[in-house]
JSON list of C-alpha atoms in Angstrom, two decimals:
[
{"chain": "C", "resi": 1391, "resn": "ILE", "atom": "CA", "xyz": [-147.22, -71.33, -79.41]},
{"chain": "C", "resi": 1392, "resn": "ILE", "atom": "CA", "xyz": [-146.00, -75.06, -79.99]},
{"chain": "C", "resi": 1393, "resn": "ASP", "atom": "CA", "xyz": [-142.55, -74.69, -78.65]},
{"chain": "C", "resi": 1394, "resn": "ALA", "atom": "CA", "xyz": [-143.66, -72.93, -75.89]},
{"chain": "C", "resi": 1395, "resn": "LEU", "atom": "CA", "xyz": [-146.19, -75.26, -74.90]},
{"chain": "C", "resi": 1396, "resn": "THR", "atom": "CA", "xyz": [-143.67, -78.02, -75.42]},
{"chain": "C", "resi": 1397, "resn": "ASP", "atom": "CA", "xyz": [-141.38, -76.69, -73.61]},
{"chain": "C", "resi": 1398, "resn": "ILE", "atom": "CA", "xyz": [-143.54, -76.51, -69.90]},
{"chain": "C", "resi": 1399, "resn": "ILE", "atom": "CA", "xyz": [-145.11, -79.86, -70.42]},
{"chain": "C", "resi": 1400, "resn": "ASP", "atom": "CA", "xyz": [-141.60, -81.15, -70.40]},
{"chain": "C", "resi": 1401, "resn": "ASP", "atom": "CA", "xyz": [-140.96, -80.01, -67.33]},
{"chain": "C", "resi": 1402, "resn": "HIS", "atom": "CA", "xyz": [-144.74, -80.87, -66.02]},
{"chain": "C", "resi": 1403, "resn": "ALA", "atom": "CA", "xyz": [-146.57, -82.98, -67.66]},
{"chain": "C", "resi": 1404, "resn": "ARG", "atom": "CA", "xyz": [-149.50, -83.27, -65.20]},
{"chain": "C", "resi": 1405, "resn": "TRP", "atom": "CA", "xyz": [-150.58, -79.58, -65.82]},
{"chain": "C", "resi": 1406, "resn": "GLY", "atom": "CA", "xyz": [-153.57, -79.20, -67.63]},
{"chain": "C", "resi": 1407, "resn": "PHE", "atom": "CA", "xyz": [-154.91, -76.08, -69.89]},
{"chain": "C", "resi": 1408, "resn": "TRP", "atom": "CA", "xyz": [-155.32, -73.33, -68.21]},
{"chain": "C", "resi": 1409, "resn": "LYS", "atom": "CA", "xyz": [-151.74, -73.28, -65.27]},
{"chain": "C", "resi": 1410, "resn": "CYS", "atom": "CA", "xyz": [-149.51, -73.86, -69.26]},
{"chain": "C", "resi": 1411, "resn": "PHE", "atom": "CA", "xyz": [-151.84, -70.90, -70.31]},
{"chain": "C", "resi": 1412, "resn": "ASP", "atom": "CA", "xyz": [-150.94, -69.51, -67.09]},
{"chain": "C", "resi": 1413, "resn": "THR", "atom": "CA", "xyz": [-147.18, -69.78, -67.27]},
{"chain": "C", "resi": 1414, "resn": "LEU", "atom": "CA", "xyz": [-147.78, -68.84, -70.81]},
{"chain": "C", "resi": 1415, "resn": "ARG", "atom": "CA", "xyz": [-148.58, -65.27, -69.78]},
{"chain": "C", "resi": 1416, "resn": "ASN", "atom": "CA", "xyz": [-146.05, -65.09, -66.80]},
{"chain": "C", "resi": 1417, "resn": "ARG", "atom": "CA", "xyz": [-143.07, -65.76, -69.07]},
{"chain": "C", "resi": 1418, "resn": "GLY", "atom": "CA", "xyz": [-144.40, -62.46, -71.08]},
{"chain": "C", "resi": 1419, "resn": "ARG", "atom": "CA", "xyz": [-146.21, -65.05, -73.66]},
{"chain": "C", "resi": 1420, "resn": "ARG", "atom": "CA", "xyz": [-149.25, -62.66, -74.38]},
{"chain": "C", "resi": 1421, "resn": "TRP", "atom": "CA", "xyz": [-150.75, -64.70, -77.05]},
{"chain": "C", "resi": 1422, "resn": "ASN", "atom": "CA", "xyz": [-154.97, -64.95, -76.76]},
{"chain": "C", "resi": 1423, "resn": "HIS", "atom": "CA", "xyz": [-156.16, -68.08, -74.73]},
{"chain": "C", "resi": 1424, "resn": "LYS", "atom": "CA", "xyz": [-158.76, -69.31, -77.63]},
{"chain": "C", "resi": 1425, "resn": "ARG", "atom": "CA", "xyz": [-155.45, -69.04, -79.78]},
{"chain": "C", "resi": 1426, "resn": "VAL", "atom": "CA", "xyz": [-153.58, -71.30, -77.31]},
{"chain": "C", "resi": 1427, "resn": "TRP", "atom": "CA", "xyz": [-156.59, -73.30, -76.92]},
{"chain": "C", "resi": 1428, "resn": "ARG", "atom": "CA", "xyz": [-156.30, -74.31, -80.45]},
{"chain": "C", "resi": 1429, "resn": "VAL", "atom": "CA", "xyz": [-153.14, -75.16, -80.36]},
{"chain": "C", "resi": 1430, "resn": "TYR", "atom": "CA", "xyz": [-153.10, -77.35, -77.44]},
{"chain": "C", "resi": 1431, "resn": "ARG", "atom": "CA", "xyz": [-155.88, -79.05, -78.49]},
{"chain": "C", "resi": 1432, "resn": "SER", "atom": "CA", "xyz": [-153.83, -79.82, -82.35]},
{"chain": "C", "resi": 1433, "resn": "MET", "atom": "CA", "xyz": [-151.04, -81.00, -79.41]},
{"chain": "C", "resi": 1434, "resn": "GLY", "atom": "CA", "xyz": [-154.00, -83.36, -77.85]},
{"chain": "C", "resi": 1435, "resn": "LEU", "atom": "CA", "xyz": [-152.26, -82.08, -75.28]},
{"chain": "C", "resi": 1436, "resn": "ASN", "atom": "CA", "xyz": [-156.32, -82.60, -73.95]},
{"chain": "C", "resi": 1437, "resn": "GLN", "atom": "CA", "xyz": [-156.24, -85.98, -74.09]},
{"chain": "C", "resi": 1438, "resn": "LYS", "atom": "CA", "xyz": [-155.17, -87.94, -71.36]},
{"chain": "C", "resi": 1439, "resn": "ARG", "atom": "CA", "xyz": [-151.15, -88.68, -70.78]},
{"chain": "C", "resi": 1440, "resn": "ARG", "atom": "CA", "xyz": [-149.41, -91.02, -69.52]},
{"chain": "C", "resi": 1441, "resn": "THR", "atom": "CA", "xyz": [-147.31, -89.24, -67.13]},
{"chain": "C", "resi": 1442, "resn": "LYS", "atom": "CA", "xyz": [-144.55, -92.49, -65.22]},
{"chain": "C", "resi": 1443, "resn": "LYS", "atom": "CA", "xyz": [-141.27, -92.43, -66.51]},
{"chain": "C", "resi": 1444, "resn": "ARG", "atom": "CA", "xyz": [-138.38, -93.62, -65.60]},
{"chain": "C", "resi": 1445, "resn": "LEU", "atom": "CA", "xyz": [-136.13, -93.35, -63.28]},
{"chain": "C", "resi": 1446, "resn": "PRO", "atom": "CA", "xyz": [-132.68, -91.56, -64.03]},
{"chain": "C", "resi": 1447, "resn": "ASP", "atom": "CA", "xyz": [-129.66, -94.28, -63.47]},
{"chain": "C", "resi": 1448, "resn": "ARG", "atom": "CA", "xyz": [-128.29, -93.95, -60.39]},
{"chain": "C", "resi": 1449, "resn": "GLU", "atom": "CA", "xyz": [-124.01, -94.28, -59.96]},
{"chain": "C", "resi": 1450, "resn": "PRO", "atom": "CA", "xyz": [-123.42, -96.07, -56.69]},
{"chain": "C", "resi": 1451, "resn": "GLN", "atom": "CA", "xyz": [-122.46, -93.88, -53.38]},
{"chain": "C", "resi": 1452, "resn": "PRO", "atom": "CA", "xyz": [-119.77, -94.06, -51.76]},
{"chain": "C", "resi": 1453, "resn": "LEU", "atom": "CA", "xyz": [-120.22, -94.11, -47.41]},
{"chain": "C", "resi": 1454, "resn": "GLU", "atom": "CA", "xyz": [-117.77, -92.08, -46.63]},
{"chain": "C", "resi": 1455, "resn": "VAL", "atom": "CA", "xyz": [-118.04, -89.58, -44.64]},
{"chain": "C", "resi": 1456, "resn": "PRO", "atom": "CA", "xyz": [-116.14, -87.31, -42.54]},
{"chain": "C", "resi": 1457, "resn": "ALA", "atom": "CA", "xyz": [-116.47, -87.25, -39.82]},
{"chain": "C", "resi": 1458, "resn": "GLU", "atom": "CA", "xyz": [-118.15, -83.36, -39.30]},
{"chain": "C", "resi": 1459, "resn": "MET", "atom": "CA", "xyz": [-121.00, -82.21, -38.94]},
{"chain": "C", "resi": 1460, "resn": "ASN", "atom": "CA", "xyz": [-123.48, -80.85, -41.30]},
{"chain": "C", "resi": 1461, "resn": "HIS", "atom": "CA", "xyz": [-121.39, -82.61, -43.47]},
{"chain": "C", "resi": 1462, "resn": "THR", "atom": "CA", "xyz": [-123.99, -85.05, -45.07]},
{"chain": "C", "resi": 1463, "resn": "TRP", "atom": "CA", "xyz": [-127.86, -85.39, -43.94]},
{"chain": "C", "resi": 1464, "resn": "SER", "atom": "CA", "xyz": [-130.33, -88.35, -45.18]},
{"chain": "C", "resi": 1465, "resn": "PHE", "atom": "CA", "xyz": [-133.90, -88.83, -44.54]},
{"chain": "C", "resi": 1466, "resn": "ASP", "atom": "CA", "xyz": [-136.38, -91.39, -45.17]},
{"chain": "C", "resi": 1467, "resn": "PHE", "atom": "CA", "xyz": [-140.06, -92.23, -44.31]},
{"chain": "C", "resi": 1468, "resn": "MET", "atom": "CA", "xyz": [-141.12, -95.38, -41.65]},
{"chain": "C", "resi": 1469, "resn": "SER", "atom": "CA", "xyz": [-144.62, -96.28, -42.35]},
{"chain": "C", "resi": 1470, "resn": "ASP", "atom": "CA", "xyz": [-146.71, -98.37, -38.73]},
{"chain": "C", "resi": 1471, "resn": "ALA", "atom": "CA", "xyz": [-150.31, -97.62, -37.67]},
{"chain": "C", "resi": 1472, "resn": "LEU", "atom": "CA", "xyz": [-152.69, -96.84, -34.26]},
{"chain": "C", "resi": 1473, "resn": "TYR", "atom": "CA", "xyz": [-153.84, -99.34, -32.32]},
{"chain": "C", "resi": 1474, "resn": "CYS", "atom": "CA", "xyz": [-157.71, -98.97, -34.07]},
{"chain": "C", "resi": 1475, "resn": "GLY", "atom": "CA", "xyz": [-155.41, -99.21, -37.29]},
{"chain": "C", "resi": 1476, "resn": "ARG", "atom": "CA", "xyz": [-155.10, -95.31, -39.19]},
{"chain": "C", "resi": 1477, "resn": "ARG", "atom": "CA", "xyz": [-151.73, -95.51, -40.64]},
{"chain": "C", "resi": 1478, "resn": "PHE", "atom": "CA", "xyz": [-148.73, -93.46, -40.01]},
{"chain": "C", "resi": 1479, "resn": "ARG", "atom": "CA", "xyz": [-146.14, -91.93, -41.35]},
{"chain": "C", "resi": 1480, "resn": "CYS", "atom": "CA", "xyz": [-142.25, -91.34, -39.14]},
{"chain": "C", "resi": 1481, "resn": "LEU", "atom": "CA", "xyz": [-139.95, -88.59, -40.59]},
{"chain": "C", "resi": 1482, "resn": "ASN", "atom": "CA", "xyz": [-136.83, -89.59, -39.52]},
{"chain": "C", "resi": 1483, "resn": "ILE", "atom": "CA", "xyz": [-133.69, -87.40, -39.97]},
{"chain": "C", "resi": 1484, "resn": "ILE", "atom": "CA", "xyz": [-129.62, -88.32, -39.09]},
{"chain": "C", "resi": 1485, "resn": "ASP", "atom": "CA", "xyz": [-126.36, -86.38, -39.74]},
{"chain": "C", "resi": 1486, "resn": "GLU", "atom": "CA", "xyz": [-123.99, -89.74, -41.07]},
{"chain": "C", "resi": 1487, "resn": "GLY", "atom": "CA", "xyz": [-121.07, -87.38, -39.44]},
{"chain": "C", "resi": 1488, "resn": "THR", "atom": "CA", "xyz": [-122.40, -87.34, -35.82]},
{"chain": "C", "resi": 1489, "resn": "ARG", "atom": "CA", "xyz": [-123.97, -90.03, -36.79]},
{"chain": "C", "resi": 1490, "resn": "GLU", "atom": "CA", "xyz": [-126.79, -87.42, -34.55]},
{"chain": "C", "resi": 1491, "resn": "ALA", "atom": "CA", "xyz": [-130.17, -88.46, -35.01]},
{"chain": "C", "resi": 1492, "resn": "LEU", "atom": "CA", "xyz": [-131.75, -85.10, -35.82]},
{"chain": "C", "resi": 1493, "resn": "GLY", "atom": "CA", "xyz": [-135.65, -85.20, -36.17]},
{"chain": "C", "resi": 1494, "resn": "VAL", "atom": "CA", "xyz": [-138.16, -88.21, -35.40]},
{"chain": "C", "resi": 1495, "resn": "VAL", "atom": "CA", "xyz": [-141.58, -86.72, -37.07]},
{"chain": "C", "resi": 1496, "resn": "PRO", "atom": "CA", "xyz": [-144.34, -88.85, -36.77]},
{"chain": "C", "resi": 1497, "resn": "ASP", "atom": "CA", "xyz": [-147.97, -87.69, -38.70]},
{"chain": "C", "resi": 1498, "resn": "THR", "atom": "CA", "xyz": [-150.32, -89.21, -41.43]},
{"chain": "C", "resi": 1499, "resn": "SER", "atom": "CA", "xyz": [-148.55, -87.22, -43.91]},
{"chain": "C", "resi": 1500, "resn": "SER", "atom": "CA", "xyz": [-145.62, -85.32, -45.09]},
{"chain": "C", "resi": 1501, "resn": "PRO", "atom": "CA", "xyz": [-145.35, -84.27, -48.80]},
{"chain": "C", "resi": 1502, "resn": "ALA", "atom": "CA", "xyz": [-142.19, -82.67, -49.61]},
{"chain": "C", "resi": 1503, "resn": "ALA", "atom": "CA", "xyz": [-142.98, -79.28, -48.69]},
{"chain": "C", "resi": 1504, "resn": "ARG", "atom": "CA", "xyz": [-143.35, -80.47, -44.90]},
{"chain": "C", "resi": 1505, "resn": "VAL", "atom": "CA", "xyz": [-140.02, -82.57, -45.37]},
{"chain": "C", "resi": 1506, "resn": "VAL", "atom": "CA", "xyz": [-139.02, -78.44, -46.36]},
{"chain": "C", "resi": 1507, "resn": "ARG", "atom": "CA", "xyz": [-140.29, -77.79, -43.63]},
{"chain": "C", "resi": 1508, "resn": "GLU", "atom": "CA", "xyz": [-138.70, -79.46, -41.04]},
{"chain": "C", "resi": 1509, "resn": "LEU", "atom": "CA", "xyz": [-135.19, -78.99, -42.65]},
{"chain": "C", "resi": 1510, "resn": "GLU", "atom": "CA", "xyz": [-135.41, -75.82, -42.65]},
{"chain": "C", "resi": 1511, "resn": "GLN", "atom": "CA", "xyz": [-136.17, -75.26, -38.80]},
{"chain": "C", "resi": 1512, "resn": "ILE", "atom": "CA", "xyz": [-133.48, -78.60, -38.53]},
{"chain": "C", "resi": 1513, "resn": "GLY", "atom": "CA", "xyz": [-131.16, -75.30, -40.02]},
{"chain": "C", "resi": 1514, "resn": "PHE", "atom": "CA", "xyz": [-132.49, -72.54, -38.19]},
{"chain": "C", "resi": 1515, "resn": "VAL", "atom": "CA", "xyz": [-130.82, -74.13, -34.81]},
{"chain": "C", "resi": 1516, "resn": "ARG", "atom": "CA", "xyz": [-128.03, -76.04, -36.93]},
{"chain": "C", "resi": 1517, "resn": "GLY", "atom": "CA", "xyz": [-127.10, -74.58, -40.51]},
{"chain": "C", "resi": 1518, "resn": "LEU", "atom": "CA", "xyz": [-127.58, -76.95, -43.33]},
{"chain": "C", "resi": 1519, "resn": "PRO", "atom": "CA", "xyz": [-125.86, -79.16, -44.61]},
{"chain": "C", "resi": 1520, "resn": "GLN", "atom": "CA", "xyz": [-123.06, -80.00, -47.71]},
{"chain": "C", "resi": 1521, "resn": "ARG", "atom": "CA", "xyz": [-125.91, -82.77, -49.45]},
{"chain": "C", "resi": 1522, "resn": "ILE", "atom": "CA", "xyz": [-128.76, -84.78, -48.31]},
{"chain": "C", "resi": 1523, "resn": "ARG", "atom": "CA", "xyz": [-128.87, -88.37, -48.94]},
{"chain": "C", "resi": 1524, "resn": "ILE", "atom": "CA", "xyz": [-132.13, -90.23, -50.26]},
{"chain": "C", "resi": 1525, "resn": "ASP", "atom": "CA", "xyz": [-133.32, -92.67, -52.05]},
{"chain": "C", "resi": 1526, "resn": "ASN", "atom": "CA", "xyz": [-136.03, -92.45, -54.60]},
{"chain": "C", "resi": 1527, "resn": "GLY", "atom": "CA", "xyz": [-139.61, -91.61, -53.66]},
{"chain": "C", "resi": 1528, "resn": "PRO", "atom": "CA", "xyz": [-141.91, -88.93, -54.73]},
{"chain": "C", "resi": 1529, "resn": "GLU", "atom": "CA", "xyz": [-141.39, -86.55, -51.63]},
{"chain": "C", "resi": 1530, "resn": "MET", "atom": "CA", "xyz": [-137.40, -86.36, -53.02]},
{"chain": "C", "resi": 1531, "resn": "LEU", "atom": "CA", "xyz": [-138.28, -85.88, -56.30]},
{"chain": "C", "resi": 1532, "resn": "ALA", "atom": "CA", "xyz": [-140.32, -84.09, -55.91]},
{"chain": "C", "resi": 1533, "resn": "GLN", "atom": "CA", "xyz": [-140.36, -80.05, -57.43]},
{"chain": "C", "resi": 1534, "resn": "VAL", "atom": "CA", "xyz": [-140.22, -77.98, -54.16]},
{"chain": "C", "resi": 1535, "resn": "PHE", "atom": "CA", "xyz": [-138.07, -80.01, -52.59]},
{"chain": "C", "resi": 1536, "resn": "THR", "atom": "CA", "xyz": [-134.89, -79.63, -55.53]},
{"chain": "C", "resi": 1537, "resn": "ASP", "atom": "CA", "xyz": [-135.82, -76.41, -55.76]},
{"chain": "C", "resi": 1538, "resn": "TRP", "atom": "CA", "xyz": [-135.36, -75.60, -51.95]},
{"chain": "C", "resi": 1539, "resn": "CYS", "atom": "CA", "xyz": [-131.99, -77.13, -51.84]},
{"chain": "C", "resi": 1540, "resn": "GLU", "atom": "CA", "xyz": [-130.15, -76.28, -55.26]},
{"chain": "C", "resi": 1541, "resn": "ASP", "atom": "CA", "xyz": [-131.72, -72.47, -53.71]},
{"chain": "C", "resi": 1542, "resn": "ASN", "atom": "CA", "xyz": [-129.90, -73.29, -50.37]},
{"chain": "C", "resi": 1543, "resn": "GLY", "atom": "CA", "xyz": [-126.23, -74.49, -52.31]},
{"chain": "C", "resi": 1544, "resn": "ILE", "atom": "CA", "xyz": [-127.26, -78.70, -51.04]},
{"chain": "C", "resi": 1545, "resn": "ALA", "atom": "CA", "xyz": [-126.32, -81.25, -53.19]},
{"chain": "C", "resi": 1546, "resn": "PHE", "atom": "CA", "xyz": [-128.38, -84.05, -54.18]},
{"chain": "C", "resi": 1547, "resn": "VAL", "atom": "CA", "xyz": [-127.04, -87.95, -53.33]},
{"chain": "C", "resi": 1548, "resn": "TYR", "atom": "CA", "xyz": [-129.80, -90.73, -54.98]},
{"chain": "C", "resi": 1549, "resn": "ILE", "atom": "CA", "xyz": [-128.82, -93.75, -53.92]},
{"chain": "C", "resi": 1550, "resn": "GLN", "atom": "CA", "xyz": [-129.45, -96.61, -56.80]},
{"chain": "C", "resi": 1551, "resn": "PRO", "atom": "CA", "xyz": [-133.12, -98.32, -56.53]},
{"chain": "C", "resi": 1552, "resn": "GLY", "atom": "CA", "xyz": [-133.53, -101.43, -54.67]},
{"chain": "C", "resi": 1553, "resn": "LYS", "atom": "CA", "xyz": [-130.52, -100.61, -53.10]},
{"chain": "C", "resi": 1554, "resn": "PRO", "atom": "CA", "xyz": [-131.10, -99.97, -49.25]},
{"chain": "C", "resi": 1555, "resn": "ASN", "atom": "CA", "xyz": [-127.43, -100.19, -48.54]},
{"chain": "C", "resi": 1556, "resn": "GLN", "atom": "CA", "xyz": [-126.27, -97.33, -50.06]},
{"chain": "C", "resi": 1557, "resn": "ASN", "atom": "CA", "xyz": [-127.82, -95.65, -47.73]},
{"chain": "C", "resi": 1558, "resn": "ALA", "atom": "CA", "xyz": [-126.98, -97.78, -44.26]},
{"chain": "C", "resi": 1559, "resn": "TYR", "atom": "CA", "xyz": [-126.15, -95.34, -41.88]},
{"chain": "C", "resi": 1560, "resn": "MET", "atom": "CA", "xyz": [-130.43, -94.17, -42.30]},
{"chain": "C", "resi": 1561, "resn": "GLU", "atom": "CA", "xyz": [-131.60, -98.10, -42.61]},
{"chain": "C", "resi": 1562, "resn": "ARG", "atom": "CA", "xyz": [-129.46, -98.81, -39.35]},
{"chain": "C", "resi": 1563, "resn": "PHE", "atom": "CA", "xyz": [-130.77, -96.01, -37.27]},
{"chain": "C", "resi": 1564, "resn": "ASN", "atom": "CA", "xyz": [-134.25, -96.69, -38.06]},
{"chain": "C", "resi": 1565, "resn": "ARG", "atom": "CA", "xyz": [-134.35, -100.00, -37.42]},
{"chain": "C", "resi": 1566, "resn": "SER", "atom": "CA", "xyz": [-132.96, -98.82, -33.85]},
{"chain": "C", "resi": 1567, "resn": "TYR", "atom": "CA", "xyz": [-136.07, -96.74, -33.75]},
{"chain": "C", "resi": 1568, "resn": "ARG", "atom": "CA", "xyz": [-138.42, -99.24, -34.25]},
{"chain": "C", "resi": 1569, "resn": "THR", "atom": "CA", "xyz": [-136.91, -101.98, -32.40]},
{"chain": "C", "resi": 1570, "resn": "GLU", "atom": "CA", "xyz": [-136.62, -99.83, -29.01]},
{"chain": "C", "resi": 1571, "resn": "VAL", "atom": "CA", "xyz": [-139.92, -97.14, -30.01]},
{"chain": "C", "resi": 1572, "resn": "LEU", "atom": "CA", "xyz": [-142.88, -98.66, -32.93]},
{"chain": "C", "resi": 1573, "resn": "ASN", "atom": "CA", "xyz": [-142.83, -102.40, -32.17]},
{"chain": "C", "resi": 1574, "resn": "PRO", "atom": "CA", "xyz": [-142.42, -102.20, -27.98]},
{"chain": "C", "resi": 1575, "resn": "TYR", "atom": "CA", "xyz": [-145.56, -100.33, -28.27]},
{"chain": "C", "resi": 1576, "resn": "LEU", "atom": "CA", "xyz": [-149.95, -99.86, -28.91]},
{"chain": "C", "resi": 1577, "resn": "PHE", "atom": "CA", "xyz": [-150.37, -95.94, -29.52]},
{"chain": "C", "resi": 1578, "resn": "THR", "atom": "CA", "xyz": [-153.53, -95.53, -29.21]},
{"chain": "C", "resi": 1579, "resn": "SER", "atom": "CA", "xyz": [-152.95, -91.77, -30.79]},
{"chain": "C", "resi": 1580, "resn": "LEU", "atom": "CA", "xyz": [-150.43, -89.71, -32.90]},
{"chain": "C", "resi": 1581, "resn": "SER", "atom": "CA", "xyz": [-149.74, -87.12, -29.54]},
{"chain": "C", "resi": 1582, "resn": "GLN", "atom": "CA", "xyz": [-148.21, -91.02, -27.68]},
{"chain": "C", "resi": 1583, "resn": "VAL", "atom": "CA", "xyz": [-146.14, -91.87, -30.69]},
{"chain": "C", "resi": 1584, "resn": "ARG", "atom": "CA", "xyz": [-144.48, -88.39, -30.95]},
{"chain": "C", "resi": 1585, "resn": "ASP", "atom": "CA", "xyz": [-144.04, -87.60, -27.72]},
{"chain": "C", "resi": 1586, "resn": "LEU", "atom": "CA", "xyz": [-142.30, -91.39, -26.77]},
{"chain": "C", "resi": 1587, "resn": "SER", "atom": "CA", "xyz": [-140.05, -90.12, -30.10]},
{"chain": "C", "resi": 1588, "resn": "ALA", "atom": "CA", "xyz": [-138.98, -87.40, -28.80]},
{"chain": "C", "resi": 1589, "resn": "ALA", "atom": "CA", "xyz": [-137.77, -88.55, -25.99]},
{"chain": "C", "resi": 1590, "resn": "TRP", "atom": "CA", "xyz": [-136.29, -91.89, -27.41]},
{"chain": "C", "resi": 1591, "resn": "LEU", "atom": "CA", "xyz": [-134.53, -88.98, -29.92]},
{"chain": "C", "resi": 1592, "resn": "ILE", "atom": "CA", "xyz": [-133.09, -86.97, -26.36]},
{"chain": "C", "resi": 1593, "resn": "SER", "atom": "CA", "xyz": [-131.98, -90.79, -25.54]},
{"chain": "C", "resi": 1594, "resn": "TYR", "atom": "CA", "xyz": [-130.42, -91.70, -28.70]},
{"chain": "C", "resi": 1595, "resn": "ASN", "atom": "CA", "xyz": [-128.12, -88.57, -28.75]},
{"chain": "C", "resi": 1596, "resn": "GLU", "atom": "CA", "xyz": [-127.18, -87.67, -25.07]},
{"chain": "C", "resi": 1597, "resn": "GLU", "atom": "CA", "xyz": [-127.38, -90.73, -23.75]},
{"chain": "C", "resi": 1598, "resn": "ARG", "atom": "CA", "xyz": [-127.19, -94.30, -25.92]},
{"chain": "C", "resi": 1599, "resn": "PRO", "atom": "CA", "xyz": [-123.75, -95.33, -26.74]},
{"chain": "C", "resi": 1600, "resn": "HIS", "atom": "CA", "xyz": [-122.71, -95.59, -30.35]},
{"chain": "C", "resi": 1601, "resn": "ASN", "atom": "CA", "xyz": [-120.40, -98.65, -31.45]},
{"chain": "C", "resi": 1602, "resn": "SER", "atom": "CA", "xyz": [-118.90, -96.85, -33.71]},
{"chain": "C", "resi": 1603, "resn": "LEU", "atom": "CA", "xyz": [-118.21, -93.82, -32.44]},
{"chain": "C", "resi": 1604, "resn": "GLY", "atom": "CA", "xyz": [-116.33, -95.61, -29.65]},
{"chain": "C", "resi": 1605, "resn": "ARG", "atom": "CA", "xyz": [-119.03, -96.39, -27.35]},
{"chain": "C", "resi": 1606, "resn": "ILE", "atom": "CA", "xyz": [-120.19, -92.20, -26.38]},
{"chain": "C", "resi": 1607, "resn": "PRO", "atom": "CA", "xyz": [-123.34, -90.76, -27.33]},
{"chain": "C", "resi": 1608, "resn": "PRO", "atom": "CA", "xyz": [-123.88, -88.66, -30.63]},
{"chain": "C", "resi": 1609, "resn": "ALA", "atom": "CA", "xyz": [-123.38, -85.42, -29.31]},
{"chain": "C", "resi": 1610, "resn": "GLU", "atom": "CA", "xyz": [-120.34, -86.23, -26.72]},
{"chain": "C", "resi": 1611, "resn": "PHE", "atom": "CA", "xyz": [-118.85, -87.28, -30.60]},
{"chain": "C", "resi": 1612, "resn": "ARG", "atom": "CA", "xyz": [-120.47, -83.48, -31.89]},
{"chain": "C", "resi": 1613, "resn": "ARG", "atom": "CA", "xyz": [-119.06, -81.40, -29.08]},
{"chain": "C", "resi": 1614, "resn": "GLN", "atom": "CA", "xyz": [-115.45, -83.86, -29.08]},
{"chain": "C", "resi": 1615, "resn": "ILE", "atom": "CA", "xyz": [-114.98, -82.92, -33.52]},
{"chain": "C", "resi": 1616, "resn": "THR", "atom": "CA", "xyz": [-116.25, -79.12, -32.98]},
{"chain": "C", "resi": 1617, "resn": "GLY", "atom": "CA", "xyz": [-114.44, -78.71, -29.72]},
{"chain": "C", "resi": 1618, "resn": "GLU", "atom": "CA", "xyz": [-117.42, -77.68, -27.47]},
{"chain": "C", "resi": 1619, "resn": "VAL", "atom": "CA", "xyz": [-117.59, -78.15, -23.95]},
{"chain": "C", "resi": 1620, "resn": "SER", "atom": "CA", "xyz": [-118.20, -81.63, -22.89]},
{"chain": "C", "resi": 1621, "resn": "THR", "atom": "CA", "xyz": [-120.91, -81.85, -20.52]},
{"chain": "C", "resi": 1622, "resn": "PHE", "atom": "CA", "xyz": [-121.07, -86.08, -20.80]},
{"chain": "C", "resi": 1623, "resn": "LYS", "atom": "CA", "xyz": [-118.95, -86.87, -17.87]},
{"chain": "C", "resi": 1624, "resn": "LEU", "atom": "CA", "xyz": [-120.15, -84.42, -15.32]},
{"chain": "C", "resi": 1625, "resn": "SER", "atom": "CA", "xyz": [-123.53, -85.89, -17.18]},
{"chain": "C", "resi": 1626, "resn": "ALA", "atom": "CA", "xyz": [-122.56, -89.94, -15.91]}
]
């Protein structure tokens, strides 16, 4: 019982007795709950536990990304506030290979499950990436996110803590979004943020020239490297 409980607590330090006991049952352990509770108490697990862990060492990650679709995505969060002072966060997602903005999702809260849902919706239309470049935020370390990536064969590329330059493509996109959307306007509701962000996203991908792509929009660059029929010259 001690070994079984230790195995659970090592992975889920914040779980209480009943979550541990139910997990034991789900793993086929048929011990009586009173017996497990006695062992649980003798191990001191019913006391408050320190749960902070040192982040694992991260190796510096190069930014070299092939100019291809769905090789590497990255995402990050930005914070801002409505005119009334209510805070909100924006989940920004880009494809590093084509520099396309795949999503800007403003909301008051974006837990890991919400992040997974947004990635799944993008993947349904576009396909999923080979890997995702992320920082060490709680949403990126959450079990629901890491399990989803593993289930879909997506590799994690964690940047080193305090080294945002290792996620430079994402940081550059965030700066554009802040200077062109968040900073110039006073928003009174989240719906205003969503509507303006959606319109800006289309313009960013379809119209806004990108210097690193030969001064053409990201969507046009993606069409060129994938062989899709281009509409850029017609619209110009």
